[in-house]
């Protein structure tokens, strides 16, 4: 099995979950890990959240959008203003090669408000590409450092 993990992380929480996911998936095959790097990112979290609220995109550097060669695609983002980060919005709109693939959506969040809405937005954006199945999991920021918690979630979802 060949898996891709594409994620955006502002504070490091989503990165930590992506790294644990990579370790888990490596037991099943090869894994490519890619962090989205916005070139136009503000240092101000509130500015970022406003961009996310309105579904704005970001300019991201050197990103592979063709996912044809992968069996499982994992997409990770923090939940900002009920939706994905601007960098993930850009990736979702430009990626291709998802027909008959399994897509795993993972989110990190603070309060949980808007988490399910964020996941539904990602699914709605990708659905026209013919995704075979969606799976999802979420990790609250207070649980990000708990490797056993994350492993238990992965065992249930994957």
PDB file of C-alpha atoms in Angstrom:
ATOM      1  CA  UNK A   1       0.000   0.000   0.000  1.00  0.00           C
ATOM      2  CA  UNK A   2       1.277   3.455  -0.881  1.00  0.00           C
ATOM      3  CA  UNK A   3       0.041   6.354   1.248  1.00  0.00           C
ATOM      4  CA  UNK A   4       0.385  10.127   1.074  1.00  0.00           C
ATOM      5  CA  UNK A   5      -0.007  12.410   4.078  1.00  0.00           C
ATOM      6  CA  UNK A   6      -0.477  16.051   3.161  1.00  0.00           C
ATOM      7  CA  UNK A   7      -1.014  18.492   5.992  1.00  0.00           C
ATOM      8  CA  UNK A   8      -0.753  22.058   7.162  1.00  0.00           C
ATOM      9  CA  UNK A   9       0.312  22.953  10.698  1.00  0.00           C
ATOM     10  CA  UNK A  10       0.513  26.439  12.170  1.00  0.00           C
ATOM     11  CA  UNK A  11       1.363  25.600  15.797  1.00  0.00           C
ATOM     12  CA  UNK A  12       2.819  22.107  15.351  1.00  0.00           C
ATOM     13  CA  UNK A  13      -0.225  20.153  16.577  1.00  0.00           C
ATOM     14  CA  UNK A  14      -1.266  18.863  13.162  1.00  0.00           C
ATOM     15  CA  UNK A  15       2.395  18.092  12.351  1.00  0.00           C
ATOM     16  CA  UNK A  16       2.646  15.912  15.469  1.00  0.00           C
ATOM     17  CA  UNK A  17      -0.468  13.942  14.491  1.00  0.00           C
ATOM     18  CA  UNK A  18       0.815  13.601  10.901  1.00  0.00           C
ATOM     19  CA  UNK A  19       4.098  12.157  12.173  1.00  0.00           C
ATOM     20  CA  UNK A  20       2.276   9.596  14.336  1.00  0.00           C
ATOM     21  CA  UNK A  21       0.065   8.708  11.376  1.00  0.00           C
ATOM     22  CA  UNK A  22       3.179   8.208   9.227  1.00  0.00           C
ATOM     23  CA  UNK A  23       4.677   5.786  11.771  1.00  0.00           C
ATOM     24  CA  UNK A  24       1.396   3.871  11.861  1.00  0.00           C
ATOM     25  CA  UNK A  25       1.038   3.640   8.068  1.00  0.00           C
ATOM     26  CA  UNK A  26       4.672   2.655   7.496  1.00  0.00           C
ATOM     27  CA  UNK A  27       3.788  -0.745   8.965  1.00  0.00           C
ATOM     28  CA  UNK A  28       1.454  -1.234   5.972  1.00  0.00           C
ATOM     29  CA  UNK A  29       3.654   0.094   3.174  1.00  0.00           C
ATOM     30  CA  UNK A  30       5.399   3.179   1.900  1.00  0.00           C
ATOM     31  CA  UNK A  31       4.401   6.661   3.040  1.00  0.00           C
ATOM     32  CA  UNK A  32       5.171  10.104   1.671  1.00  0.00           C
ATOM     33  CA  UNK A  33       4.770  13.005   4.085  1.00  0.00           C
ATOM     34  CA  UNK A  34       4.326  16.563   2.774  1.00  0.00           C
ATOM     35  CA  UNK A  35       3.757  19.725   4.782  1.00  0.00           C
ATOM     36  CA  UNK A  36       2.018  22.579   2.986  1.00  0.00           C
ATOM     37  CA  UNK A  37       4.083  25.768   3.279  1.00  0.00           C
ATOM     38  CA  UNK A  38       2.194  29.005   2.548  1.00  0.00           C
ATOM     39  CA  UNK A  39       4.258  31.800   1.056  1.00  0.00           C
ATOM     40  CA  UNK A  40       1.711  34.453   1.999  1.00  0.00           C
ATOM     41  CA  UNK A  41       1.025  33.435   5.588  1.00  0.00           C
ATOM     42  CA  UNK A  42       0.381  36.062   8.235  1.00  0.00           C
ATOM     43  CA  UNK A  43       1.955  35.732  11.684  1.00  0.00           C
ATOM     44  CA  UNK A  44      -1.368  36.839  13.121  1.00  0.00           C
ATOM     45  CA  UNK A  45      -3.659  33.921  14.003  1.00  0.00           C
ATOM     46  CA  UNK A  46      -6.771  36.116  13.783  1.00  0.00           C
ATOM     47  CA  UNK A  47      -5.907  37.180  10.247  1.00  0.00           C
ATOM     48  CA  UNK A  48      -5.417  33.519   9.363  1.00  0.00           C
ATOM     49  CA  UNK A  49      -8.753  32.581  10.919  1.00  0.00           C
ATOM     50  CA  UNK A  50     -10.537  35.321   8.983  1.00  0.00           C
ATOM     51  CA  UNK A  51      -9.046  33.986   5.735  1.00  0.00           C
ATOM     52  CA  UNK A  52     -10.210  30.483   6.686  1.00  0.00           C
ATOM     53  CA  UNK A  53     -13.724  31.701   7.573  1.00  0.00           C
ATOM     54  CA  UNK A  54     -14.181  33.096   4.099  1.00  0.00           C
ATOM     55  CA  UNK A  55     -12.664  30.038   2.395  1.00  0.00           C
ATOM     56  CA  UNK A  56      -9.648  31.951   1.152  1.00  0.00           C
ATOM     57  CA  UNK A  57      -6.722  30.144  -0.395  1.00  0.00           C
ATOM     58  CA  UNK A  58      -3.001  30.549   0.173  1.00  0.00           C
ATOM     59  CA  UNK A  59      -0.037  30.530  -2.150  1.00  0.00           C
ATOM     60  CA  UNK A  60       1.794  27.309  -1.362  1.00  0.00           C
ATOM     61  CA  UNK A  61       5.295  26.382  -2.460  1.00  0.00           C
ATOM     62  CA  UNK A  62       6.445  23.352  -4.436  1.00  0.00           C
ATOM     63  CA  UNK A  63       3.451  21.139  -3.885  1.00  0.00           C
ATOM     64  CA  UNK A  64       2.586  17.957  -5.767  1.00  0.00           C
ATOM     65  CA  UNK A  65      -1.133  17.996  -6.581  1.00  0.00           C
ATOM     66  CA  UNK A  66      -1.226  14.716  -8.544  1.00  0.00           C
ATOM     67  CA  UNK A  67      -2.263  11.915  -6.165  1.00  0.00           C
ATOM     68  CA  UNK A  68      -2.771   9.249  -8.820  1.00  0.00           C
ATOM     69  CA  UNK A  69       0.059   7.011  -7.579  1.00  0.00           C
ATOM     70  CA  UNK A  70      -1.304   6.606  -4.044  1.00  0.00           C
ATOM     71  CA  UNK A  71      -3.795   4.135  -2.585  1.00  0.00           C
ATOM     72  CA  UNK A  72      -4.628   6.149   0.531  1.00  0.00           C
ATOM     73  CA  UNK A  73      -4.524   9.922   0.804  1.00  0.00           C
ATOM     74  CA  UNK A  74      -4.485  11.506   4.274  1.00  0.00           C
ATOM     75  CA  UNK A  75      -5.233  15.217   4.567  1.00  0.00           C
ATOM     76  CA  UNK A  76      -4.636  17.082   7.813  1.00  0.00           C
ATOM     77  CA  UNK A  77      -5.516  20.584   8.921  1.00  0.00           C
ATOM     78  CA  UNK A  78      -6.255  22.555  12.046  1.00  0.00           C
ATOM     79  CA  UNK A  79      -9.874  23.684  12.321  1.00  0.00           C
ATOM     80  CA  UNK A  80     -10.033  27.427  11.883  1.00  0.00           C
ATOM     81  CA  UNK A  81     -13.348  29.289  11.893  1.00  0.00           C
ATOM     82  CA  UNK A  82     -15.355  26.133  11.126  1.00  0.00           C
ATOM     83  CA  UNK A  83     -13.171  25.127   8.179  1.00  0.00           C
ATOM     84  CA  UNK A  84      -9.753  24.079   6.940  1.00  0.00           C
ATOM     85  CA  UNK A  85      -6.743  26.384   6.820  1.00  0.00           C
ATOM     86  CA  UNK A  86      -6.196  28.546   3.712  1.00  0.00           C
ATOM     87  CA  UNK A  87      -3.250  26.344   2.685  1.00  0.00           C
ATOM     88  CA  UNK A  88      -5.461  23.243   2.784  1.00  0.00           C
ATOM     89  CA  UNK A  89      -8.199  25.112   0.880  1.00  0.00           C
ATOM     90  CA  UNK A  90      -5.696  25.685  -1.916  1.00  0.00           C
ATOM     91  CA  UNK A  91      -4.615  22.052  -1.937  1.00  0.00           C
ATOM     92  CA  UNK A  92      -8.197  20.769  -1.954  1.00  0.00           C
ATOM     93  CA  UNK A  93      -9.080  22.884  -4.975  1.00  0.00           C
ATOM     94  CA  UNK A  94      -5.979  21.930  -6.973  1.00  0.00           C
ATOM     95  CA  UNK A  95      -5.368  18.269  -6.158  1.00  0.00           C
ATOM     96  CA  UNK A  96      -6.445  15.496  -8.525  1.00  0.00           C
ATOM     97  CA  UNK A  97      -6.176  11.737  -8.957  1.00  0.00           C
ATOM     98  CA  UNK A  98      -8.623  10.768  -6.179  1.00  0.00           C
ATOM     99  CA  UNK A  99     -10.990   8.565  -8.181  1.00  0.00           C
ATOM    100  CA  UNK A 100     -11.683   5.283  -6.335  1.00  0.00           C
ATOM    101  CA  UNK A 101      -9.267   6.218  -3.525  1.00  0.00           C
ATOM    102  CA  UNK A 102      -9.675   6.215   0.229  1.00  0.00           C
ATOM    103  CA  UNK A 103      -9.266   9.686   1.717  1.00  0.00           C
ATOM    104  CA  UNK A 104      -8.562  10.040   5.425  1.00  0.00           C
ATOM    105  CA  UNK A 105      -9.295  13.501   6.794  1.00  0.00           C
ATOM    106  CA  UNK A 106      -7.712  14.404  10.112  1.00  0.00           C
ATOM    107  CA  UNK A 107      -8.143  17.580  12.073  1.00  0.00           C
ATOM    108  CA  UNK A 108      -6.734  19.151  15.188  1.00  0.00           C
ATOM    109  CA  UNK A 109      -8.855  21.575  17.159  1.00  0.00           C
ATOM    110  CA  UNK A 110      -9.150  23.578  20.345  1.00  0.00           C
ATOM    111  CA  UNK A 111     -12.761  23.824  21.456  1.00  0.00           C
ATOM    112  CA  UNK A 112     -14.324  21.435  18.952  1.00  0.00           C
ATOM    113  CA  UNK A 113     -16.744  24.034  17.666  1.00  0.00           C
ATOM    114  CA  UNK A 114     -16.855  23.636  13.924  1.00  0.00           C
ATOM    115  CA  UNK A 115     -14.839  20.423  13.736  1.00  0.00           C
ATOM    116  CA  UNK A 116     -17.558  18.377  12.016  1.00  0.00           C
ATOM    117  CA  UNK A 117     -18.363  21.270   9.709  1.00  0.00           C
ATOM    118  CA  UNK A 118     -14.690  21.422   8.682  1.00  0.00           C
ATOM    119  CA  UNK A 119     -14.660  17.716   7.831  1.00  0.00           C
ATOM    120  CA  UNK A 120     -17.890  18.050   5.823  1.00  0.00           C
ATOM    121  CA  UNK A 121     -16.432  21.011   3.878  1.00  0.00           C
ATOM    122  CA  UNK A 122     -13.420  18.934   2.878  1.00  0.00           C
ATOM    123  CA  UNK A 123     -15.621  16.002   1.852  1.00  0.00           C
ATOM    124  CA  UNK A 124     -17.915  18.262  -0.177  1.00  0.00           C
ATOM    125  CA  UNK A 125     -14.932  19.791  -1.994  1.00  0.00           C
ATOM    126  CA  UNK A 126     -13.449  16.385  -2.892  1.00  0.00           C
ATOM    127  CA  UNK A 127     -16.650  14.402  -3.546  1.00  0.00           C
ATOM    128  CA  UNK A 128     -16.874  15.378  -7.253  1.00  0.00           C
ATOM    129  CA  UNK A 129     -13.522  13.652  -7.831  1.00  0.00           C
ATOM    130  CA  UNK A 130     -15.046  10.198  -7.251  1.00  0.00           C
ATOM    131  CA  UNK A 131     -13.495   9.364  -3.883  1.00  0.00           C
ATOM    132  CA  UNK A 132     -14.289   5.736  -2.996  1.00  0.00           C
ATOM    133  CA  UNK A 133     -14.600   6.343   0.729  1.00  0.00           C
ATOM    134  CA  UNK A 134     -13.918   8.969   3.346  1.00  0.00           C
ATOM    135  CA  UNK A 135     -12.637   8.231   6.816  1.00  0.00           C
ATOM    136  CA  UNK A 136     -11.912  10.840   9.439  1.00  0.00           C
ATOM    137  CA  UNK A 137     -10.561  11.427  12.903  1.00  0.00           C
ATOM    138  CA  UNK A 138      -9.880  14.432  15.083  1.00  0.00           C
ATOM    139  CA  UNK A 139      -7.516  15.175  17.933  1.00  0.00           C
ATOM    140  CA  UNK A 140      -8.122  17.943  20.442  1.00  0.00           C
ATOM    141  CA  UNK A 141      -5.006  20.017  21.095  1.00  0.00           C
ATOM    142  CA  UNK A 142      -4.900  18.864  24.726  1.00  0.00           C
ATOM    143  CA  UNK A 143      -4.483  15.250  23.488  1.00  0.00           C
ATOM    144  CA  UNK A 144      -1.893  15.873  20.750  1.00  0.00           C
ATOM    145  CA  UNK A 145       1.061  14.831  22.933  1.00  0.00           C
ATOM    146  CA  UNK A 146      -0.675  11.614  24.044  1.00  0.00           C
ATOM    147  CA  UNK A 147       0.743   9.048  21.592  1.00  0.00           C
ATOM    148  CA  UNK A 148      -1.393   6.226  22.999  1.00  0.00           C
ATOM    149  CA  UNK A 149      -4.548   8.281  22.470  1.00  0.00           C
ATOM    150  CA  UNK A 150      -3.593   8.909  18.840  1.00  0.00           C
ATOM    151  CA  UNK A 151      -2.660   5.259  18.251  1.00  0.00           C
ATOM    152  CA  UNK A 152      -6.028   4.131  19.623  1.00  0.00           C
ATOM    153  CA  UNK A 153      -7.837   6.461  17.247  1.00  0.00           C
ATOM    154  CA  UNK A 154      -5.751   5.264  14.292  1.00  0.00           C
ATOM    155  CA  UNK A 155      -6.465   1.633  15.107  1.00  0.00           C
ATOM    156  CA  UNK A 156     -10.210   2.355  15.032  1.00  0.00           C
ATOM    157  CA  UNK A 157     -10.201   4.456  11.866  1.00  0.00           C
ATOM    158  CA  UNK A 158      -7.633   2.704   9.677  1.00  0.00           C
TER     159      UNK A 158
END
